mmCIF file of C-alpha atoms in Angstrom:
data_model
loop_
_atom_site.group_PDB
_atom_site.id
_atom_site.type_symbol
_atom_site.label_atom_id
_atom_site.label_comp_id
_atom_site.label_asym_id
_atom_site.label_seq_id
_atom_site.Cartn_x
_atom_site.Cartn_y
_atom_site.Cartn_z
ATOM 1 C CA MET A 1 -19.892 -12.232 -27.896
ATOM 2 C CA ASN A 2 -17.162 -10.851 -30.140
ATOM 3 C CA LYS A 3 -18.544 -11.512 -33.621
ATOM 4 C CA GLU A 4 -15.240 -10.805 -35.426
ATOM 5 C CA ARG A 5 -13.376 -13.272 -33.201
ATOM 6 C CA VAL A 6 -16.028 -15.951 -33.774
ATOM 7 C CA LYS A 7 -15.752 -15.429 -37.544
ATOM 8 C CA LYS A 8 -11.972 -15.863 -37.332
ATOM 9 C CA LEU A 9 -12.297 -19.030 -35.227
ATOM 10 C CA VAL A 10 -14.861 -20.542 -37.595
ATOM 11 C CA ARG A 11 -12.604 -19.791 -40.555
ATOM 12 C CA GLU A 12 -9.746 -21.578 -38.764
ATOM 13 C CA LEU A 13 -12.020 -24.531 -38.020
ATOM 14 C CA ILE A 14 -13.011 -24.786 -41.691
ATOM 15 C CA ILE A 15 -9.306 -24.973 -42.578
ATOM 16 C CA GLU A 16 -8.666 -27.607 -39.875
ATOM 17 C CA LEU A 17 -11.475 -29.725 -41.316
ATOM 18 C CA GLY A 18 -9.583 -29.775 -44.647
ATOM 19 C CA GLU A 19 -11.773 -27.292 -46.480
ATOM 20 C CA ASP A 20 -11.041 -24.076 -48.311
ATOM 21 C CA PRO A 21 -12.790 -21.139 -46.586
ATOM 22 C CA THR A 22 -12.570 -19.150 -49.844
ATOM 23 C CA ARG A 23 -14.582 -21.761 -51.750
ATOM 24 C CA GLU A 24 -17.860 -20.288 -53.053
ATOM 25 C CA GLY A 25 -20.138 -22.263 -50.706
ATOM 26 C CA LEU A 26 -18.021 -21.486 -47.626
ATOM 27 C CA ARG A 27 -17.124 -17.828 -48.186
ATOM 28 C CA GLY A 28 -19.932 -16.434 -46.047
ATOM 29 C CA THR A 29 -20.057 -19.323 -43.564
ATOM 30 C CA PRO A 30 -18.001 -17.693 -40.779
ATOM 31 C CA GLU A 31 -20.295 -14.660 -40.754
ATOM 32 C CA ARG A 32 -23.459 -16.793 -40.931
ATOM 33 C CA ILE A 33 -22.283 -18.910 -38.000
ATOM 34 C CA ALA A 34 -21.330 -15.829 -35.951
ATOM 35 C CA ASP A 35 -24.815 -14.391 -36.601
ATOM 36 C CA MET A 36 -26.423 -17.723 -35.716
ATOM 37 C CA TYR A 37 -24.445 -18.011 -32.459
ATOM 38 C CA GLY A 38 -25.538 -14.508 -31.508
ATOM 39 C CA GLU A 39 -29.144 -15.648 -31.867
ATOM 40 C CA ILE A 40 -29.061 -19.157 -30.403
ATOM 41 C CA PHE A 41 -26.913 -18.139 -27.425
ATOM 42 C CA SER A 42 -28.861 -14.955 -26.634
ATOM 43 C CA GLY A 43 -30.059 -16.428 -23.337
ATOM 44 C CA TYR A 44 -26.957 -15.189 -21.563
ATOM 45 C CA ASP A 45 -28.127 -11.582 -21.967
ATOM 46 C CA SER A 46 -31.915 -11.953 -21.922
ATOM 47 C CA ASP A 47 -34.495 -11.033 -19.291
ATOM 48 C CA SER A 48 -37.502 -13.246 -18.667
ATOM 49 C CA GLU A 49 -39.449 -10.180 -17.465
ATOM 50 C CA LEU A 50 -41.044 -12.075 -14.579
ATOM 51 C CA SER A 51 -41.216 -8.816 -12.657
ATOM 52 C CA ILE A 52 -44.249 -7.986 -14.814
ATOM 53 C CA GLN A 53 -47.168 -9.553 -12.951
ATOM 54 C CA PHE A 54 -50.886 -8.964 -12.650
ATOM 55 C CA SER A 55 -53.077 -9.046 -9.535
ATOM 56 C CA GLU A 56 -55.353 -12.025 -9.929
ATOM 57 C CA ASP A 57 -56.640 -14.706 -7.592
ATOM 58 C CA SER A 58 -56.247 -17.977 -9.444
ATOM 59 C CA ASP A 59 -55.797 -21.660 -8.841
ATOM 60 C CA ALA A 60 -53.168 -23.639 -10.731
ATOM 61 C CA VAL A 61 -51.912 -22.125 -13.986
ATOM 62 C CA VAL A 62 -50.585 -24.578 -16.584
ATOM 63 C CA VAL A 63 -48.845 -23.636 -19.831
ATOM 64 C CA LYS A 64 -48.097 -26.701 -21.936
ATOM 65 C CA ASP A 65 -45.869 -27.429 -24.901
ATOM 66 C CA ILE A 66 -43.597 -24.391 -24.965
ATOM 67 C CA THR A 67 -41.211 -25.237 -27.800
ATOM 68 C CA PHE A 68 -37.509 -24.792 -27.077
ATOM 69 C CA TYR A 69 -34.177 -25.309 -28.812
ATOM 70 C CA SER A 70 -30.917 -25.522 -26.905
ATOM 71 C CA MET A 71 -27.307 -26.614 -27.386
ATOM 72 C CA CYS A 72 -25.750 -29.488 -25.458
ATOM 73 C CA GLU A 73 -22.739 -28.200 -23.583
ATOM 74 C CA HIS A 74 -20.898 -31.512 -24.013
ATOM 75 C CA HIS A 75 -20.929 -31.752 -27.824
ATOM 76 C CA MET A 76 -22.380 -28.395 -28.928
ATOM 77 C CA LEU A 77 -25.153 -30.166 -30.811
ATOM 78 C CA PRO A 78 -28.826 -29.227 -30.538
ATOM 79 C CA PHE A 79 -31.380 -30.693 -28.212
ATOM 80 C CA PHE A 80 -34.974 -29.586 -28.539
ATOM 81 C CA GLY A 81 -38.458 -30.318 -27.372
ATOM 82 C CA LYS A 82 -41.299 -28.974 -25.288
ATOM 83 C CA ILE A 83 -41.582 -27.641 -21.761
ATOM 84 C CA SER A 84 -44.696 -27.474 -19.618
ATOM 85 C CA ILE A 85 -44.869 -25.124 -16.648
ATOM 86 C CA ALA A 86 -47.433 -25.187 -13.855
ATOM 87 C CA TYR A 87 -47.524 -22.808 -10.925
ATOM 88 C CA LEU A 88 -49.797 -21.964 -8.045
ATOM 89 C CA PRO A 89 -50.029 -18.156 -7.880
ATOM 90 C CA ASN A 90 -49.866 -16.192 -4.664
ATOM 91 C CA GLY A 91 -52.307 -13.444 -5.687
ATOM 92 C CA ARG A 92 -50.350 -12.499 -8.829
ATOM 93 C CA VAL A 93 -50.070 -14.138 -12.270
ATOM 94 C CA PHE A 94 -47.599 -13.852 -15.147
ATOM 95 C CA GLY A 95 -48.436 -13.232 -18.781
ATOM 96 C CA VAL A 96 -47.978 -16.327 -20.932
ATOM 97 C CA SER A 97 -45.282 -14.574 -22.978
ATOM 98 C CA LYS A 98 -43.217 -14.108 -19.789
ATOM 99 C CA LEU A 99 -43.149 -17.868 -19.266
ATOM 100 C CA VAL A 100 -42.032 -18.371 -22.865
ATOM 101 C CA ARG A 101 -39.273 -15.779 -22.309
ATOM 102 C CA LEU A 102 -38.252 -17.603 -19.132
ATOM 103 C CA VAL A 103 -37.819 -20.825 -21.121
ATOM 104 C CA GLU A 104 -35.875 -19.045 -23.874
ATOM 105 C CA LYS A 105 -33.598 -17.341 -21.360
ATOM 106 C CA HIS A 106 -32.423 -20.707 -20.058
ATOM 107 C CA ALA A 107 -32.593 -22.681 -23.319
ATOM 108 C CA LYS A 108 -30.573 -20.238 -25.443
ATOM 109 C CA ARG A 109 -27.201 -21.060 -23.921
ATOM 110 C CA LEU A 110 -24.867 -24.016 -23.629
ATOM 111 C CA GLN A 111 -26.900 -26.269 -21.419
ATOM 112 C CA ILE A 112 -27.961 -29.676 -20.177
ATOM 113 C CA GLN A 113 -31.633 -30.508 -19.971
ATOM 114 C CA GLU A 114 -31.665 -31.327 -16.267
ATOM 115 C CA ARG A 115 -30.093 -27.980 -15.264
ATOM 116 C CA MET A 116 -32.325 -26.030 -17.632
ATOM 117 C CA THR A 117 -35.442 -27.610 -16.094
ATOM 118 C CA LYS A 118 -34.211 -26.897 -12.559
ATOM 119 C CA ASN A 119 -33.189 -23.297 -13.345
ATOM 120 C CA ILE A 120 -36.567 -22.472 -14.873
ATOM 121 C CA ALA A 121 -38.340 -23.838 -11.783
ATOM 122 C CA ASP A 122 -35.987 -21.980 -9.424
ATOM 123 C CA GLU A 123 -36.416 -18.626 -11.161
ATOM 124 C CA LEU A 124 -40.201 -18.888 -11.263
ATOM 125 C CA PHE A 125 -40.367 -20.047 -7.621
ATOM 126 C CA SER A 126 -38.184 -17.102 -6.579
ATOM 127 C CA GLN A 127 -41.052 -14.795 -7.624
ATOM 128 C CA GLY A 128 -43.117 -15.816 -4.599
ATOM 129 C CA VAL A 129 -45.498 -18.362 -6.103
ATOM 130 C CA LYS A 130 -46.727 -21.161 -3.815
ATOM 131 C CA GLY A 131 -45.509 -23.979 -6.046
ATOM 132 C CA VAL A 132 -43.932 -24.749 -9.416
ATOM 133 C CA ILE A 133 -43.730 -27.782 -11.693
ATOM 134 C CA VAL A 134 -41.524 -27.759 -14.788
ATOM 135 C CA MET A 135 -41.453 -30.774 -17.102
ATOM 136 C CA SER A 136 -39.249 -30.884 -20.197
ATOM 137 C CA ASP A 137 -39.277 -33.520 -22.946
ATOM 138 C CA ALA A 138 -36.450 -33.413 -25.450
ATOM 139 C CA GLU A 139 -34.623 -35.116 -28.275
ATOM 140 C CA HIS A 140 -30.834 -34.890 -28.230
ATOM 141 C CA LEU A 141 -28.899 -34.858 -31.506
ATOM 142 C CA CYS A 142 -25.692 -35.576 -29.576
ATOM 143 C CA MET A 143 -27.195 -39.019 -28.934
ATOM 144 C CA LYS A 144 -29.013 -39.476 -32.245
ATOM 145 C CA MET A 145 -26.248 -38.665 -34.714
ATOM 146 C CA ARG A 146 -23.130 -39.805 -32.826
ATOM 147 C CA GLY A 147 -22.168 -42.154 -30.017
ATOM 148 C CA VAL A 148 -24.969 -44.642 -29.304
ATOM 149 C CA ARG A 149 -27.079 -43.377 -32.241
ATOM 150 C CA ASN A 150 -30.384 -43.948 -30.523
ATOM 151 C CA ASP A 151 -33.747 -42.189 -30.867
ATOM 152 C CA ALA A 152 -34.552 -42.181 -27.142
ATOM 153 C CA THR A 153 -36.059 -39.036 -25.695
ATOM 154 C CA MET A 154 -35.555 -37.678 -22.215
ATOM 155 C CA THR A 155 -37.970 -36.178 -19.691
ATOM 156 C CA SER A 156 -36.839 -34.153 -16.707
ATOM 157 C CA CYS A 157 -38.982 -32.615 -13.979
ATOM 158 C CA ALA A 158 -38.502 -30.094 -11.193
ATOM 159 C CA TYR A 159 -40.901 -29.512 -8.310
ATOM 160 C CA ARG A 160 -40.811 -26.533 -5.963
ATOM 161 C CA GLY A 161 -42.894 -25.385 -2.998
ATOM 162 C CA ILE A 162 -46.250 -27.026 -2.432
ATOM 163 C CA TYR A 163 -45.662 -29.345 -5.428
ATOM 164 C CA GLU A 164 -42.713 -31.021 -3.740
ATOM 165 C CA ARG A 165 -45.313 -33.199 -2.010
ATOM 166 C CA LYS A 166 -46.596 -35.870 -4.407
ATOM 167 C CA GLU A 167 -50.220 -35.610 -3.291
ATOM 168 C CA ASN A 168 -50.265 -31.891 -4.172
ATOM 169 C CA ARG A 169 -48.985 -32.347 -7.699
ATOM 170 C CA GLU A 170 -50.882 -35.412 -8.952
ATOM 171 C CA ASP A 171 -53.819 -33.499 -10.512
ATOM 172 C CA VAL A 172 -51.552 -30.911 -12.125
ATOM 173 C CA MET A 173 -49.213 -33.599 -13.492
ATOM 174 C CA ALA A 174 -52.246 -35.363 -14.994
ATOM 175 C CA MET A 175 -53.192 -32.107 -16.780
ATOM 176 C CA ILE A 176 -49.662 -31.769 -18.147
ATOM 177 C CA ARG A 177 -49.481 -35.369 -19.359
ATOM 178 C CA ASN A 178 -53.014 -35.656 -20.765
ATOM 179 C CA PRO A 179 -53.795 -33.208 -23.578
ATOM 180 C CA LYS A 180 -57.566 -33.683 -23.145
ATOM 181 C CA GLN A 181 -57.693 -33.075 -19.375
ATOM 182 C CA SER A 182 -58.298 -29.627 -17.951
ATOM 183 C CA LEU A 183 -59.262 -28.116 -14.625
ATOM 184 C CA PHE A 184 -62.967 -28.551 -15.446
#
């Protein structure tokens, strides 16, 4: 991202909105927005580090409620929520932080929730695990503050490998949906 170009474009936008970019409250806004865009769109250049794995024989691994923030590609407004990831290892496991980085890699870009969910599942499945479930729940400001102005939330799911068959995923989905349920 060219920070100087973004600053110039934001300054032009401020003028188009009928504001004075030299006004005290707006003077630093182009730079603040350029800095913010560098942070919230860092997913284009990030690495989820899934190549770092550990030898371990394990049954299903479930990481719930990974917080994410993303930007709707249709209106450039935020959508945010939580993602749960379950996978069935194939003799190797990932550190929890790698799964968080995987979510951030796909969330920190212009995005739609359905694609983000699918891309996270695809990338994790490409690492040789036996199965993957990704479930994302999100609120969309593009729907809350404009258009239909409704507080509905959206859930999207992706299933890969062994979890594509309903009977193989029922127990894991119950763990994801029920905060009190565990493998024990």
